[in-house]
Amino acid sequence: MTSSPTMAGIAVYPGQAGSIHRTTLPVPSPGPGEALVRVRRVGVCGTDQEIIHGQFGTPPPGTNELVLGHEVLGEVEALGPGADGVAVGDLVVTTVRRPGGCVPCVSGQTDMCADLAYTEYGIIGAHGFMVERFVMEPAHLIRVPAELERIGILTEPLSVVEKALQQAMLIQRRIPSWSPKTAIVLGAGPIGILGTLLLRSRGLNVVTVARRPGPHAISRLIEASGARYAATRAQSLAEIAAGLPPVDLIFEATGVADLAFDAMEALGNNGVLALLSLTGGDETKELPIARLNRSFVLGNKVMVGSVNSSREHFEMAVEDLGRFETLWPGLAERLVTRRIHGFDDPAQIAAEVEDGIKTVIEVG
Ligand SMILES: [Zn+2]
């Protein structure tokens, strides 16, 4: 009897803060219709940090351990029998969510899951991609051109913003003459910055709002795209919006629930406010409910929540990463502010870094 080869990975015991550890798993081999992907790079995001801090995450059935990681760039290394749609050597990223049993899920729109009974790699019910290799059906793999190798790891977070913009545009078909010119992006984490680049690439005037006054690395990155950076420590959101033409579009990506309601007032008539922050906690606040309601009714305003993304949004994201490189060569890569090499120092992954935007683990 031969023992199967093993590989390293990074895992937690969900619900236990500080349980991040290096783990060992069997190297998977591709079954019929599956591709074997060798991991090159894994991104670390806010959701990973919440799981690391024990606030979130569900292990796969039959184990108390969850392998982390849902932002991955890899290379197809082998194909199982009958696997097609990708070729050995292709650079690929993968979608994250797999269907539960609800109608949208069964219809192929897992990002619109109605009963929240889905599975998500590295988050809910399935091991993630902080490993050396994984297997996946090619239908869930999206090819990344070789020239985007350095920034392909941003495809997953950008796909989340692509979905939000797509939702806004679909909603606004209600006003055929609508042509957005002014946008506010709340938050300057990876989602806020990628949202800024996406809206700038579409020619909108963008003000990106975070707490801390610039100049600093983040404000400089944002300004390099032609957006303006504004800080709520210097100026309230209401004051920022008052100095702008009517705001057609707002992306809320701060992770702070408070600002979502300030954003309702900052939004211009006929505008769309897209909420992207998964806020924890049970915070409450007093609100000017009559005024908010009135402004939404009189102004035909829309507020929409948007989460996750589907294959089409990943494909849009790959295309837009190429567009970003044409518009601002090298700029998107500045989102990667820290690189960790390999899986030998799990504590490094958990560490919070001042001024950091995105941490990436270089694998293999
Ligand atoms: Zn569902």
CSV table of N, CA, C and O and ligand atoms in Angstrom, one decimal, residues 97-106 109-110 112-118, ligand 1:
chain,number,residue,atom,x,y,z
A,97,ARG,N,-18.8,30.6,-5.2
A,97,ARG,CA,-20.1,30.1,-4.6
A,97,ARG,C,-20.6,28.9,-5.4
A,97,ARG,O,-20.5,28.9,-6.7
A,98,ARG,N,-21.1,27.9,-4.7
A,98,ARG,CA,-21.8,26.8,-5.4
A,98,ARG,C,-23.2,26.7,-4.9
A,98,ARG,O,-23.5,27.1,-3.7
A,99,PRO,N,-24.2,26.2,-5.8
A,99,PRO,CA,-25.6,26.4,-5.5
A,99,PRO,C,-26.1,25.6,-4.3
A,99,PRO,O,-25.6,24.5,-4.0
A,100,GLY,N,-27.1,26.2,-3.6
A,100,GLY,CA,-28.0,25.4,-2.7
A,100,GLY,C,-29.2,25.0,-3.5
A,100,GLY,O,-29.0,24.8,-4.8
A,101,GLY,N,-30.3,24.9,-2.9
A,101,GLY,CA,-31.5,24.3,-3.6
A,101,GLY,C,-32.5,25.3,-4.0
A,101,GLY,O,-33.6,24.9,-4.5
A,102,CYS,N,-32.3,26.6,-3.8
A,102,CYS,CA,-33.3,27.6,-4.1
A,102,CYS,C,-33.5,27.8,-5.6
A,102,CYS,O,-32.6,27.4,-6.4
A,103,VAL,N,-34.5,28.5,-6.0
A,103,VAL,CA,-34.8,28.6,-7.5
A,103,VAL,C,-33.7,29.4,-8.2
A,103,VAL,O,-33.2,28.9,-9.2
A,104,PRO,N,-33.2,30.6,-7.7
A,104,PRO,CA,-32.1,31.2,-8.4
A,104,PRO,C,-30.9,30.4,-8.5
A,104,PRO,O,-30.2,30.3,-9.5
A,105,CYS,N,-30.5,29.7,-7.4
A,105,CYS,CA,-29.4,28.8,-7.4
A,105,CYS,C,-29.5,27.7,-8.5
A,105,CYS,O,-28.6,27.5,-9.3
A,106,VAL,N,-30.7,27.1,-8.5
A,106,VAL,CA,-30.9,26.0,-9.5
A,106,VAL,C,-30.9,26.5,-10.9
A,106,VAL,O,-30.5,25.8,-11.8
A,109,GLN,N,-28.0,31.2,-11.0
A,109,GLN,CA,-27.6,32.5,-10.5
A,109,GLN,C,-27.4,32.4,-9.0
A,109,GLN,O,-28.1,32.9,-8.2
A,110,THR,N,-26.2,31.7,-8.7
A,110,THR,CA,-25.9,31.5,-7.3
A,110,THR,C,-25.7,32.7,-6.5
A,110,THR,O,-25.9,32.8,-5.3
A,112,MET,N,-27.4,35.2,-6.6
A,112,MET,CA,-28.7,35.7,-6.2
A,112,MET,C,-29.5,34.7,-5.3
A,112,MET,O,-30.7,34.7,-5.2
A,113,CYS,N,-28.7,33.9,-4.6
A,113,CYS,CA,-29.3,32.8,-3.7
A,113,CYS,C,-30.3,33.4,-2.8
A,113,CYS,O,-30.1,34.4,-2.1
A,114,ALA,N,-31.5,32.8,-2.7
A,114,ALA,CA,-32.6,33.4,-2.0
A,114,ALA,C,-32.7,32.8,-0.5
A,114,ALA,O,-33.2,33.5,0.3
A,115,ASP,N,-32.1,31.6,-0.3
A,115,ASP,CA,-32.3,31.1,1.1
A,115,ASP,C,-30.9,31.0,1.8
A,115,ASP,O,-30.9,30.5,2.9
A,116,LEU,N,-29.9,31.5,1.2
A,116,LEU,CA,-28.5,31.6,1.8
A,116,LEU,C,-28.1,30.2,2.2
A,116,LEU,O,-27.3,30.0,3.2
A,117,ALA,N,-28.5,29.2,1.4
A,117,ALA,CA,-28.1,27.8,1.7
A,117,ALA,C,-26.9,27.3,0.8
A,117,ALA,O,-26.8,26.1,0.5
A,118,TYR,N,-26.2,28.3,0.2
A,118,TYR,CA,-25.1,28.0,-0.7
A,118,TYR,C,-23.9,27.5,0.0
A,118,TYR,O,-23.8,27.6,1.3
B,1,ZN,ZN,-29.7,29.4,-3.2
